[in-house]
């Protein structure tokens, strides 16, 4: 197990290096606009652009720029300075990260709990009216785009523009946890529900299919023949069927932490996803590269965590 973890950690470093190189090539060697001209403002003079290029190191060969970037990144954990905000990229990302973590982890608790609960009920009561209703609702939730669902939720239930009820705070009402825990919680309820809707529907359908298959296995029939209650039989079957859910949850949480751009934009939450969106609009290349690397880190770390958990959840899985 230790050797496996070490190999995966080394592979994670390689993957992050590949992501950094591809991002550098895309945004530095194939830009749609000159970064120095973008930072110089409107109607810049050639002398001003040349001065900015020199100060940013953009007048050096591309490989020197990349080596300098990697040196700062891996030796000093320095992402560089934002062209638009004129502050350290690391500082800006770390300031936005708590909002994204709050949004994703809260939504993850909801989508895992709802998805597993609905999936188990549908598998145990398959073919009934309840099963058809839950799976139909899951199909609708999967089909609904998250930005449309967010706008619809605000239109119906926001405290300022809600047409049905003024229940939840509207867009732009996010409050950090350190300032007011109660307002932090209430400001994230609607974004949590919107972000969790499609994930919960996917998990419910996935777990239902897996659990139905597991409940038809020989060891489950043997357990029933020995007189175990249906609740205990379902519990044993759930352990064998939940492994794909763990895999999906790890990847989904990692991807979401990398930047839930649509939800943060719709609800005006100052997270990493919205920061990435603003950076793309402003052609802020260091900030774009920083947010991409942070997103890649979360995805790689989530996959590593899932692979390690496999051995503990399913005894049949062993890493050598």
Short mmCIF file of C-alpha atoms in Angstrom, two decimals:
data_model
loop_
_atom_site.label_atom_id
_atom_site.label_comp_id
_atom_site.label_asym_id
_atom_site.label_seq_id
_atom_site.Cartn_x
_atom_site.Cartn_y
_atom_site.Cartn_z
CA UNK A 1 0.00 0.00 0.00
CA UNK A 2 2.80 2.45 0.90
CA UNK A 3 4.59 1.82 -2.39
CA UNK A 4 1.34 2.31 -4.26
CA UNK A 5 0.69 5.64 -2.55
CA UNK A 6 4.22 6.83 -3.30
CA UNK A 7 3.83 5.88 -6.97
CA UNK A 8 0.52 7.73 -7.18
CA UNK A 9 2.01 10.81 -5.52
CA UNK A 10 4.85 10.84 -8.05
CA UNK A 11 2.33 10.38 -10.85
CA UNK A 12 0.33 13.30 -9.44
CA UNK A 13 3.43 15.51 -9.66
CA UNK A 14 3.92 14.45 -13.28
CA UNK A 15 0.28 15.21 -14.10
CA UNK A 16 0.51 18.65 -12.53
CA UNK A 17 3.64 19.34 -14.54
CA UNK A 18 1.87 18.32 -17.76
CA UNK A 19 -1.09 20.56 -16.92
CA UNK A 20 1.23 23.49 -16.20
CA UNK A 21 3.06 23.00 -19.51
CA UNK A 22 -0.12 22.70 -21.59
CA UNK A 23 -1.61 25.74 -19.88
CA UNK A 24 1.58 27.72 -20.52
CA UNK A 25 1.59 26.78 -24.20
CA UNK A 26 -2.08 27.66 -24.66
CA UNK A 27 -2.08 30.99 -22.85
CA UNK A 28 1.45 32.24 -23.47
CA UNK A 29 2.51 30.90 -26.86
CA UNK A 30 -0.93 30.99 -28.53
CA UNK A 31 -2.52 34.13 -27.07
CA UNK A 32 -5.37 35.92 -28.79
CA UNK A 33 -4.02 39.27 -27.59
CA UNK A 34 -0.74 40.68 -26.37
CA UNK A 35 -0.69 40.47 -22.52
CA UNK A 36 1.43 43.60 -22.24
CA UNK A 37 -1.00 45.53 -24.47
CA UNK A 38 -3.94 44.36 -22.36
CA UNK A 39 -2.28 45.56 -19.19
CA UNK A 40 -1.22 48.88 -20.77
CA UNK A 41 -4.83 50.01 -21.13
CA UNK A 42 -6.42 51.91 -23.99
CA UNK A 43 -4.29 53.51 -26.72
CA UNK A 44 -0.89 52.46 -25.32
CA UNK A 45 2.33 53.64 -26.88
CA UNK A 46 4.85 51.13 -28.26
CA UNK A 47 7.35 52.29 -25.65
CA UNK A 48 4.91 51.56 -22.82
CA UNK A 49 4.13 48.09 -24.21
CA UNK A 50 7.84 47.32 -24.54
CA UNK A 51 8.44 48.47 -20.97
CA UNK A 52 5.64 46.27 -19.64
CA UNK A 53 6.90 43.30 -21.65
CA UNK A 54 10.33 43.75 -20.12
CA UNK A 55 9.00 44.11 -16.57
CA UNK A 56 6.90 40.95 -16.95
CA UNK A 57 9.70 39.01 -18.59
CA UNK A 58 7.66 38.51 -21.76
CA UNK A 59 10.57 39.61 -23.95
CA UNK A 60 12.56 36.49 -23.01
CA UNK A 61 12.42 33.19 -24.96
CA UNK A 62 9.39 31.07 -24.07
CA UNK A 63 11.45 28.28 -22.50
CA UNK A 64 13.16 30.74 -20.15
CA UNK A 65 9.77 32.12 -19.15
CA UNK A 66 8.50 28.60 -18.48
CA UNK A 67 11.57 27.51 -16.50
CA UNK A 68 11.36 30.66 -14.42
CA UNK A 69 7.67 30.02 -13.76
CA UNK A 70 8.30 26.41 -12.73
CA UNK A 71 11.16 27.45 -10.47
CA UNK A 72 8.94 29.92 -8.65
CA UNK A 73 6.07 27.44 -8.51
CA UNK A 74 7.83 24.34 -7.17
CA UNK A 75 10.52 26.00 -5.05
CA UNK A 76 8.54 28.89 -3.59
CA UNK A 77 4.91 27.95 -4.35
CA UNK A 78 4.62 31.26 -6.17
CA UNK A 79 2.07 31.55 -8.99
CA UNK A 80 3.26 34.99 -10.01
CA UNK A 81 1.38 38.30 -10.05
CA UNK A 82 -1.99 39.05 -11.58
CA UNK A 83 -1.96 41.31 -14.64
CA UNK A 84 -5.38 42.70 -13.78
CA UNK A 85 -5.44 42.89 -9.96
CA UNK A 86 -1.69 43.55 -9.61
CA UNK A 87 -1.47 41.29 -6.55
CA UNK A 88 -0.04 37.82 -5.92
CA UNK A 89 -2.07 35.09 -7.62
CA UNK A 90 -1.62 32.81 -4.61
CA UNK A 91 -3.08 35.45 -2.29
CA UNK A 92 -6.12 35.99 -4.49
CA UNK A 93 -6.80 32.26 -4.88
CA UNK A 94 -6.47 31.58 -1.16
CA UNK A 95 -8.86 34.44 -0.40
CA UNK A 96 -11.46 32.95 -2.76
CA UNK A 97 -10.90 29.29 -1.83
CA UNK A 98 -12.98 29.21 1.41
CA UNK A 99 -16.13 30.22 -0.49
CA UNK A 100 -15.65 27.46 -3.06
CA UNK A 101 -14.87 24.86 -0.39
CA UNK A 102 -17.98 25.87 1.55
CA UNK A 103 -20.14 25.61 -1.56
CA UNK A 104 -18.79 22.27 -2.77
CA UNK A 105 -18.57 20.40 0.54
CA UNK A 106 -22.04 21.51 1.63
CA UNK A 107 -23.50 20.46 -1.72
CA UNK A 108 -21.57 17.17 -1.57
CA UNK A 109 -23.16 16.26 1.76
CA UNK A 110 -26.59 16.88 0.24
CA UNK A 111 -26.06 15.05 -3.04
CA UNK A 112 -24.46 12.00 -1.40
CA UNK A 113 -27.15 11.73 1.30
CA UNK A 114 -30.04 12.27 -1.10
CA UNK A 115 -28.54 10.19 -3.89
CA UNK A 116 -27.78 7.19 -1.67
CA UNK A 117 -31.14 7.41 0.12
CA UNK A 118 -33.20 7.67 -3.05
CA UNK A 119 -31.12 4.99 -4.78
CA UNK A 120 -31.62 2.50 -1.96
CA UNK A 121 -35.37 3.15 -1.76
CA UNK A 122 -35.77 2.81 -5.53
CA UNK A 123 -33.77 -0.44 -5.61
CA UNK A 124 -35.70 -2.01 -2.74
CA UNK A 125 -39.07 -0.83 -4.13
CA UNK A 126 -38.23 -1.26 -7.80
CA UNK A 127 -41.16 -1.35 -10.16
CA UNK A 128 -43.46 0.51 -7.77
CA UNK A 129 -44.98 3.93 -8.29
CA UNK A 130 -42.45 5.42 -5.84
CA UNK A 131 -39.56 3.99 -7.89
CA UNK A 132 -40.92 5.44 -11.11
CA UNK A 133 -41.58 8.83 -9.55
CA UNK A 134 -38.08 9.14 -8.05
CA UNK A 135 -36.35 7.99 -11.23
CA UNK A 136 -38.48 10.37 -13.29
CA UNK A 137 -37.56 13.25 -11.00
CA UNK A 138 -33.90 12.20 -11.23
CA UNK A 139 -34.05 12.30 -15.02
CA UNK A 140 -35.46 15.84 -14.91
CA UNK A 141 -32.73 16.95 -12.49
CA UNK A 142 -30.00 15.48 -14.71
CA UNK A 143 -31.43 17.18 -17.80
CA UNK A 144 -31.75 20.65 -16.25
CA UNK A 145 -28.66 22.85 -16.87
CA UNK A 146 -27.27 24.12 -13.58
CA UNK A 147 -27.31 27.79 -14.63
CA UNK A 148 -30.97 27.52 -15.69
CA UNK A 149 -31.86 25.76 -12.46
CA UNK A 150 -30.05 28.45 -10.47
CA UNK A 151 -31.81 31.30 -12.25
CA UNK A 152 -35.16 29.52 -11.85
CA UNK A 153 -34.55 29.01 -8.13
CA UNK A 154 -33.72 32.68 -7.67
CA UNK A 155 -36.76 33.72 -9.69
CA UNK A 156 -39.07 31.57 -7.58
CA UNK A 157 -37.61 31.64 -4.05
CA UNK A 158 -35.14 34.52 -3.66
CA UNK A 159 -35.93 37.00 -0.91
CA UNK A 160 -35.70 40.00 -3.24
CA UNK A 161 -37.31 38.78 -6.50
CA UNK A 162 -39.05 35.54 -5.54
CA UNK A 163 -42.39 35.11 -7.31
CA UNK A 164 -43.58 32.13 -5.25
CA UNK A 165 -42.02 32.73 -1.82
CA UNK A 166 -39.33 34.93 -0.30
CA UNK A 167 -37.47 32.10 1.43
CA UNK A 168 -33.78 32.22 0.57
CA UNK A 169 -31.32 35.12 0.28
CA UNK A 170 -30.78 36.32 -3.27
CA UNK A 171 -27.66 36.47 -5.40
CA UNK A 172 -24.70 38.33 -3.93
CA UNK A 173 -25.71 37.61 -0.32
CA UNK A 174 -22.78 35.31 0.52
CA UNK A 175 -21.24 35.98 3.93
CA UNK A 176 -17.99 34.28 5.04
CA UNK A 177 -18.24 31.73 7.82
CA UNK A 178 -15.84 33.70 10.01
CA UNK A 179 -18.07 36.78 9.93
CA UNK A 180 -21.50 35.29 10.64
CA UNK A 181 -22.06 31.49 10.67
CA UNK A 182 -25.86 31.84 10.52
CA UNK A 183 -25.85 34.15 7.49
CA UNK A 184 -23.16 32.00 5.90
CA UNK A 185 -25.42 28.96 6.19
CA UNK A 186 -28.58 30.65 4.95
CA UNK A 187 -26.78 32.33 2.05
CA UNK A 188 -25.56 28.96 0.76
CA UNK A 189 -28.73 26.87 1.11
CA UNK A 190 -30.04 27.68 -2.37
CA UNK A 191 -26.64 27.30 -4.11
CA UNK A 192 -26.14 23.98 -2.28
CA UNK A 193 -29.48 22.66 -3.50
CA UNK A 194 -28.90 23.82 -7.07
CA UNK A 195 -25.39 22.36 -7.27
CA UNK A 196 -26.46 19.10 -5.60
CA UNK A 197 -29.54 18.47 -7.77
CA UNK A 198 -27.94 16.87 -10.82
CA UNK A 199 -25.26 15.04 -8.82
CA UNK A 200 -27.87 13.54 -6.46
CA UNK A 201 -29.93 12.38 -9.45
CA UNK A 202 -26.91 10.71 -11.07
CA UNK A 203 -25.92 8.99 -7.82
CA UNK A 204 -29.47 7.76 -7.23
CA UNK A 205 -29.71 6.14 -10.66
CA UNK A 206 -26.19 4.69 -10.41
CA UNK A 207 -26.72 3.22 -6.95
CA UNK A 208 -30.15 1.83 -7.89
CA UNK A 209 -28.70 -0.07 -10.84
CA UNK A 210 -25.73 -1.38 -8.83
CA UNK A 211 -27.81 -2.37 -5.82
CA UNK A 212 -30.38 -4.25 -7.91
CA UNK A 213 -27.54 -6.23 -9.47
CA UNK A 214 -25.87 -6.95 -6.11
CA UNK A 215 -29.14 -8.03 -4.48
CA UNK A 216 -29.41 -10.78 -7.08
CA UNK A 217 -26.01 -12.26 -6.20
CA UNK A 218 -25.69 -15.74 -4.67
CA UNK A 219 -24.35 -14.54 -1.33
CA UNK A 220 -27.39 -12.28 -0.91
CA UNK A 221 -29.74 -15.20 -1.58
CA UNK A 222 -27.77 -17.26 0.93
CA UNK A 223 -28.13 -14.51 3.52
CA UNK A 224 -31.89 -14.45 2.96
CA UNK A 225 -32.05 -18.24 3.21
CA UNK A 226 -30.29 -18.10 6.58
CA UNK A 227 -33.04 -15.85 7.91
CA UNK A 228 -31.36 -12.44 7.92
CA UNK A 229 -33.78 -9.54 7.96
CA UNK A 230 -34.27 -7.60 4.75
CA UNK A 231 -32.70 -4.54 6.37
CA UNK A 232 -29.47 -6.43 7.13
CA UNK A 233 -29.47 -7.99 3.68
CA UNK A 234 -29.82 -4.54 2.10
CA UNK A 235 -27.00 -3.23 4.31
CA UNK A 236 -24.67 -6.01 3.10
CA UNK A 237 -25.68 -5.40 -0.48
CA UNK A 238 -25.13 -1.67 -0.13
CA UNK A 239 -21.51 -2.19 0.84
CA UNK A 240 -20.89 -4.07 -2.38
CA UNK A 241 -22.82 -1.58 -4.52
CA UNK A 242 -21.48 1.67 -3.12
CA UNK A 243 -17.92 1.40 -4.47
CA UNK A 244 -18.74 3.21 -7.77
CA UNK A 245 -20.44 5.93 -5.74
CA UNK A 246 -17.25 6.51 -3.77
CA UNK A 247 -15.28 6.75 -7.00
CA UNK A 248 -17.76 9.18 -8.53
CA UNK A 249 -17.93 11.28 -5.36
CA UNK A 250 -14.17 11.68 -5.18
CA UNK A 251 -13.89 12.79 -8.78
CA UNK A 252 -16.96 15.05 -8.63
CA UNK A 253 -15.82 16.81 -5.46
CA UNK A 254 -12.38 17.34 -6.96
CA UNK A 255 -13.80 18.74 -10.19
CA UNK A 256 -16.23 20.98 -8.33
CA UNK A 257 -13.50 22.32 -6.05
CA UNK A 258 -11.53 23.15 -9.15
CA UNK A 259 -14.13 25.72 -10.05
CA UNK A 260 -17.92 25.67 -9.99
CA UNK A 261 -18.00 28.58 -12.40
CA UNK A 262 -21.69 28.54 -13.32
CA UNK A 263 -23.10 28.31 -9.79
CA UNK A 264 -20.72 30.91 -8.40
CA UNK A 265 -21.50 33.24 -11.29
CA UNK A 266 -25.29 32.85 -11.03
CA UNK A 267 -25.30 33.40 -7.25
CA UNK A 268 -22.43 35.92 -7.31
CA UNK A 269 -20.33 33.89 -4.87
CA UNK A 270 -16.71 35.11 -4.68
CA UNK A 271 -15.08 31.72 -5.17
CA UNK A 272 -12.30 30.28 -7.31
CA UNK A 273 -14.70 29.46 -10.14
CA UNK A 274 -15.86 33.05 -10.44
CA UNK A 275 -12.24 34.19 -10.18
CA UNK A 276 -11.39 31.95 -13.16
CA UNK A 277 -14.31 33.44 -15.12
CA UNK A 278 -13.21 37.00 -14.34
CA UNK A 279 -9.62 36.14 -15.26
CA UNK A 280 -10.69 34.79 -18.64
CA UNK A 281 -12.71 37.93 -19.34
CA UNK A 282 -9.74 40.11 -18.39
CA UNK A 283 -7.16 37.89 -20.16
CA UNK A 284 -5.29 37.65 -16.86
CA UNK A 285 -2.90 34.86 -17.84
CA UNK A 286 -1.12 34.27 -14.50
CA UNK A 287 -4.47 34.08 -12.70
CA UNK A 288 -5.88 31.68 -15.30
CA UNK A 289 -2.85 29.44 -14.98
CA UNK A 290 -3.07 29.55 -11.19
CA UNK A 291 -6.74 28.58 -11.08
CA UNK A 292 -6.19 25.78 -13.61
CA UNK A 293 -3.34 24.34 -11.54
CA UNK A 294 -5.39 24.53 -8.35
CA UNK A 295 -8.27 22.76 -10.08
CA UNK A 296 -5.93 20.07 -11.41
CA UNK A 297 -4.49 19.58 -7.93
CA UNK A 298 -7.93 18.97 -6.43
CA UNK A 299 -8.84 16.49 -9.16
CA UNK A 300 -5.58 14.53 -8.79
CA UNK A 301 -5.84 14.55 -4.99
CA UNK A 302 -9.46 13.38 -5.12
CA UNK A 303 -8.56 10.48 -7.41
CA UNK A 304 -5.70 9.47 -5.12
CA UNK A 305 -7.99 9.54 -2.08
CA UNK A 306 -10.61 7.41 -3.83
CA UNK A 307 -8.05 4.80 -4.89
CA UNK A 308 -6.82 4.49 -1.31
CA UNK A 309 -10.37 4.22 0.08
CA UNK A 310 -11.14 1.39 -2.32
CA UNK A 311 -8.96 -1.01 -0.35
CA UNK A 312 -10.83 -0.23 2.87
CA UNK A 313 -14.36 -0.25 1.43
CA UNK A 314 -14.05 -3.36 -0.72
CA UNK A 315 -11.90 -6.17 0.77
CA UNK A 316 -11.47 -7.66 -2.71
CA UNK A 317 -9.35 -4.69 -3.76
CA UNK A 318 -5.67 -4.94 -2.84
CA UNK A 319 -2.80 -2.83 -4.12
CA UNK A 320 0.65 -4.30 -4.52
#
